[in-house]
Amino acid sequence: MSNQPDMPDWDDLQDLWQDTPEVDMSKLASHARFVWWRMRFNFAFELLACAGGLAFMIWDLWHAEGWIRILFDIFFILFCSGGLWAAFYVRRGAWGDPGETALSLVELQIKRAQSSIRYVQVNNWGCLAGVPIIVMTYLMVHQQGLITDEKSLVLNILMGIGIATFTLFPILSRPYVKSKRDLVGKLELMAEHLRQQDVD
């Protein structure tokens, strides 16, 4: 039983839908409760990180000297602003109350699965934007002499790992996106059956 006022009890959902064993309604309801908390935690963290980064970069731009640092600050301000927009964009339609019926739960889970797909897609674009940030960081560090020659090898390795990560993430995330799209297909089929059941 859920302790949250806007999270209904879904213990009897298994009895409401027996014709689609591919999707376990009890697990779906349990997952809905988990996602309810996870979405809010991630959203709060992203807002704080992006807002904090945006405030710091605006302050740093005010004191910046040298075109590399100015360009870096401007780019990062745009990056953090995009992050704030994305935090709302990827979750649109996925916040709602599951309602009191099996159909409302399934429809909400469809929106949340679609939200997960958007989340990965936005992160893929973020990885693309992260590559020039790494390059500008590298140039700024060397231009301003912020690192000794002895430590430059470590910096080069870290930069290489960062670029490799940002490059590989869009590729490695494809199976996850595919699994979510498959789930959306199953849930949409289930939702259609539930609508027909309501009509009958």
CSV table of C-alpha atoms in Angstrom, one decimal:
chain,number,residue,atom,x,y,z
A,1,MET,CA,0.0,0.0,0.0
A,2,SER,CA,1.3,3.5,-0.9
A,3,ASN,CA,2.0,6.0,1.8
A,4,GLN,CA,1.8,8.9,-0.7
A,5,PRO,CA,-1.5,10.8,-1.0
A,6,ASP,CA,-1.3,11.0,-4.8
A,7,MET,CA,0.0,7.4,-5.3
A,8,PRO,CA,-3.1,5.0,-5.1
A,9,ASP,CA,-3.1,1.4,-4.0
A,10,TRP,CA,-2.5,-0.9,-7.0
A,11,ASP,CA,-2.6,-4.2,-5.3
A,12,ASP,CA,-5.8,-5.3,-7.1
A,13,LEU,CA,-4.6,-4.4,-10.6
A,14,GLN,CA,-3.6,-7.9,-11.5
A,15,ASP,CA,-7.2,-9.0,-11.3
A,16,LEU,CA,-8.3,-6.1,-13.6
A,17,TRP,CA,-6.1,-7.3,-16.5
A,18,GLN,CA,-5.3,-11.0,-17.1
A,19,ASP,CA,-5.2,-11.1,-20.9
A,20,THR,CA,-1.7,-9.6,-21.4
A,21,PRO,CA,0.9,-11.6,-19.4
A,22,GLU,CA,3.7,-9.8,-21.1
A,23,VAL,CA,3.3,-6.9,-18.7
A,24,ASP,CA,3.0,-7.6,-15.0
A,25,MET,CA,0.5,-5.1,-13.5
A,26,SER,CA,1.8,-5.5,-9.9
A,27,LYS,CA,5.4,-4.9,-11.1
A,28,LEU,CA,4.2,-1.9,-13.2
A,29,ALA,CA,2.5,-0.4,-10.1
A,30,SER,CA,5.5,-0.9,-8.0
A,31,HIS,CA,7.7,0.6,-10.6
A,32,ALA,CA,5.4,3.6,-10.8
A,33,ARG,CA,5.9,4.3,-7.1
A,34,PHE,CA,9.7,4.0,-7.5
A,35,VAL,CA,9.7,6.3,-10.5
A,36,TRP,CA,7.6,8.8,-8.6
A,37,TRP,CA,10.4,9.3,-6.1
A,38,ARG,CA,13.3,9.0,-8.6
A,39,MET,CA,11.9,11.6,-11.0
A,40,ARG,CA,11.7,14.2,-8.2
A,41,PHE,CA,15.1,13.5,-6.8
A,42,ASN,CA,16.7,13.7,-10.3
A,43,PHE,CA,14.8,16.8,-11.2
A,44,ALA,CA,15.9,18.6,-8.0
A,45,PHE,CA,19.5,17.6,-8.5
A,46,GLU,CA,19.5,18.7,-12.1
A,47,LEU,CA,17.9,22.1,-11.3
A,48,LEU,CA,20.5,22.7,-8.5
A,49,ALA,CA,23.4,21.7,-10.7
A,50,CYS,CA,22.4,23.7,-13.7
A,51,ALA,CA,21.3,26.8,-11.7
A,52,GLY,CA,24.6,26.6,-9.7
A,53,GLY,CA,26.7,26.2,-12.8
A,54,LEU,CA,24.9,29.0,-14.5
A,55,ALA,CA,25.3,31.4,-11.6
A,56,PHE,CA,29.0,30.6,-11.3
A,57,MET,CA,29.7,31.0,-15.0
A,58,ILE,CA,28.0,34.3,-15.2
A,59,TRP,CA,30.1,35.5,-12.3
A,60,ASP,CA,33.2,34.1,-13.9
A,61,LEU,CA,32.4,35.7,-17.2
A,62,TRP,CA,32.2,39.1,-15.5
A,63,HIS,CA,35.9,38.6,-14.3
A,64,ALA,CA,37.1,36.7,-17.4
A,65,GLU,CA,40.3,37.7,-19.3
A,66,GLY,CA,41.4,36.1,-22.5
A,67,TRP,CA,39.2,35.0,-25.4
A,68,ILE,CA,39.4,31.3,-24.5
A,69,ARG,CA,38.1,31.8,-21.0
A,70,ILE,CA,35.4,34.2,-22.3
A,71,LEU,CA,34.3,31.7,-25.0
A,72,PHE,CA,34.4,28.9,-22.4
A,73,ASP,CA,32.1,30.8,-20.0
A,74,ILE,CA,29.7,31.8,-22.8
A,75,PHE,CA,29.5,28.2,-24.0
A,76,PHE,CA,29.0,26.8,-20.5
A,77,ILE,CA,26.3,29.4,-19.8
A,78,LEU,CA,24.4,28.2,-22.9
A,79,PHE,CA,25.1,24.6,-21.8
A,80,CYS,CA,23.6,25.1,-18.3
A,81,SER,CA,20.6,27.1,-19.7
A,82,GLY,CA,20.0,24.2,-22.1
A,83,GLY,CA,20.2,21.8,-19.1
A,84,LEU,CA,17.5,23.8,-17.2
A,85,TRP,CA,15.2,23.7,-20.3
A,86,ALA,CA,15.9,19.9,-20.7
A,87,ALA,CA,15.0,19.2,-17.1
A,88,PHE,CA,11.5,20.3,-17.8
A,89,TYR,CA,11.3,19.2,-21.4
A,90,VAL,CA,12.2,15.5,-20.9
A,91,ARG,CA,9.6,15.1,-18.1
A,92,ARG,CA,6.6,16.8,-19.8
A,93,GLY,CA,3.5,14.7,-19.2
A,94,ALA,CA,5.2,12.3,-16.9
A,95,TRP,CA,4.5,14.0,-13.5
A,96,GLY,CA,0.8,13.1,-13.3
A,97,ASP,CA,-1.3,11.3,-10.8
A,98,PRO,CA,-1.7,7.6,-11.9
A,99,GLY,CA,-5.4,7.9,-11.2
A,100,GLU,CA,-7.7,5.2,-9.9
A,101,THR,CA,-7.9,2.8,-12.8
A,102,ALA,CA,-5.6,0.3,-14.6
A,103,LEU,CA,-5.9,2.4,-17.8
A,104,SER,CA,-4.7,5.6,-16.1
A,105,LEU,CA,-1.7,3.8,-14.7
A,106,VAL,CA,-0.8,2.3,-18.1
A,107,GLU,CA,-1.1,5.6,-19.8
A,108,LEU,CA,1.1,7.3,-17.2
A,109,GLN,CA,3.7,4.6,-17.6
A,110,ILE,CA,3.6,5.2,-21.4
A,111,LYS,CA,4.4,8.8,-20.8
A,112,ARG,CA,7.2,8.0,-18.4
A,113,ALA,CA,8.8,5.5,-20.8
A,114,GLN,CA,8.6,8.2,-23.5
A,115,SER,CA,10.2,10.6,-21.0
A,116,SER,CA,13.1,8.2,-20.5
A,117,ILE,CA,13.6,8.1,-24.3
A,118,ARG,CA,13.7,11.9,-24.4
A,119,TYR,CA,16.1,11.9,-21.5
A,120,VAL,CA,18.6,9.8,-23.3
A,121,GLN,CA,18.2,11.7,-26.5
A,122,VAL,CA,18.8,15.0,-24.8
A,123,ASN,CA,21.9,13.5,-23.1
A,124,ASN,CA,23.2,12.4,-26.4
A,125,TRP,CA,23.1,16.0,-27.6
A,126,GLY,CA,24.7,17.0,-24.3
A,127,CYS,CA,27.5,14.6,-25.0
A,128,LEU,CA,28.0,16.3,-28.4
A,129,ALA,CA,28.1,19.7,-26.7
A,130,GLY,CA,30.5,18.3,-24.1
A,131,VAL,CA,33.3,17.6,-26.6
A,132,PRO,CA,34.0,21.3,-27.4
A,133,ILE,CA,33.8,22.1,-23.6
A,134,ILE,CA,36.6,19.6,-23.1
A,135,VAL,CA,38.6,21.0,-25.9
A,136,MET,CA,38.2,24.6,-24.6
A,137,THR,CA,39.1,23.5,-21.1
A,138,TYR,CA,42.2,21.9,-22.4
A,139,LEU,CA,43.2,25.1,-24.3
A,140,MET,CA,42.4,27.3,-21.4
A,141,VAL,CA,44.5,25.3,-19.0
A,142,HIS,CA,47.5,25.3,-21.2
A,143,GLN,CA,47.1,28.9,-22.4
A,144,GLN,CA,47.0,30.2,-18.8
A,145,GLY,CA,49.7,27.9,-17.5
A,146,LEU,CA,47.4,26.3,-15.0
A,147,ILE,CA,49.2,23.0,-15.1
A,148,THR,CA,52.8,21.9,-15.0
A,149,ASP,CA,54.4,19.9,-17.8
A,150,GLU,CA,54.7,16.9,-15.4
A,151,LYS,CA,50.9,16.8,-15.0
A,152,SER,CA,50.0,17.5,-18.6
A,153,LEU,CA,50.1,13.7,-19.4
A,154,VAL,CA,47.4,13.1,-16.7
A,155,LEU,CA,45.4,15.9,-18.2
A,156,ASN,CA,45.7,14.5,-21.7
A,157,ILE,CA,44.5,11.1,-20.4
A,158,LEU,CA,41.6,12.6,-18.6
A,159,MET,CA,40.6,14.6,-21.6
A,160,GLY,CA,40.8,11.5,-23.8
A,161,ILE,CA,38.6,9.5,-21.5
A,162,GLY,CA,36.1,12.4,-21.4
A,163,ILE,CA,35.9,12.6,-25.2
A,164,ALA,CA,35.7,8.8,-25.5
A,165,THR,CA,32.9,8.7,-23.0
A,166,PHE,CA,30.9,11.5,-24.7
A,167,THR,CA,31.5,9.8,-28.1
A,168,LEU,CA,30.5,6.3,-26.9
A,169,PHE,CA,27.4,7.2,-24.8
A,170,PRO,CA,25.1,7.7,-27.8
A,171,ILE,CA,26.1,4.3,-29.2
A,172,LEU,CA,26.0,2.4,-25.9
A,173,SER,CA,22.6,3.9,-25.0
A,174,ARG,CA,20.8,2.5,-28.1
A,175,PRO,CA,19.8,-0.9,-26.5
A,176,TYR,CA,18.2,1.0,-23.6
A,177,VAL,CA,16.3,3.3,-26.0
A,178,LYS,CA,15.1,0.2,-28.0
A,179,SER,CA,13.9,-1.5,-24.8
A,180,LYS,CA,11.9,1.5,-23.8
A,181,ARG,CA,10.4,1.8,-27.3
A,182,ASP,CA,9.5,-1.9,-27.1
A,183,LEU,CA,7.9,-1.3,-23.7
A,184,VAL,CA,5.9,1.6,-25.1
A,185,GLY,CA,4.6,-0.7,-27.8
A,186,LYS,CA,3.4,-3.3,-25.3
A,187,LEU,CA,1.9,-0.7,-23.0
A,188,GLU,CA,0.0,1.0,-25.9
A,189,LEU,CA,-1.4,-2.4,-26.9
A,190,MET,CA,-2.5,-3.0,-23.3
A,191,ALA,CA,-4.0,0.5,-23.1
A,192,GLU,CA,-6.0,-0.2,-26.3
A,193,HIS,CA,-7.4,-3.4,-24.8
A,194,LEU,CA,-8.3,-1.7,-21.6
A,195,ARG,CA,-10.2,1.0,-23.6
A,196,GLN,CA,-12.0,-1.7,-25.5
A,197,GLN,CA,-12.9,-3.4,-22.2
A,198,ASP,CA,-14.3,-0.1,-20.9
A,199,VAL,CA,-16.4,0.2,-24.0
A,200,ASP,CA,-17.7,-3.3,-23.7
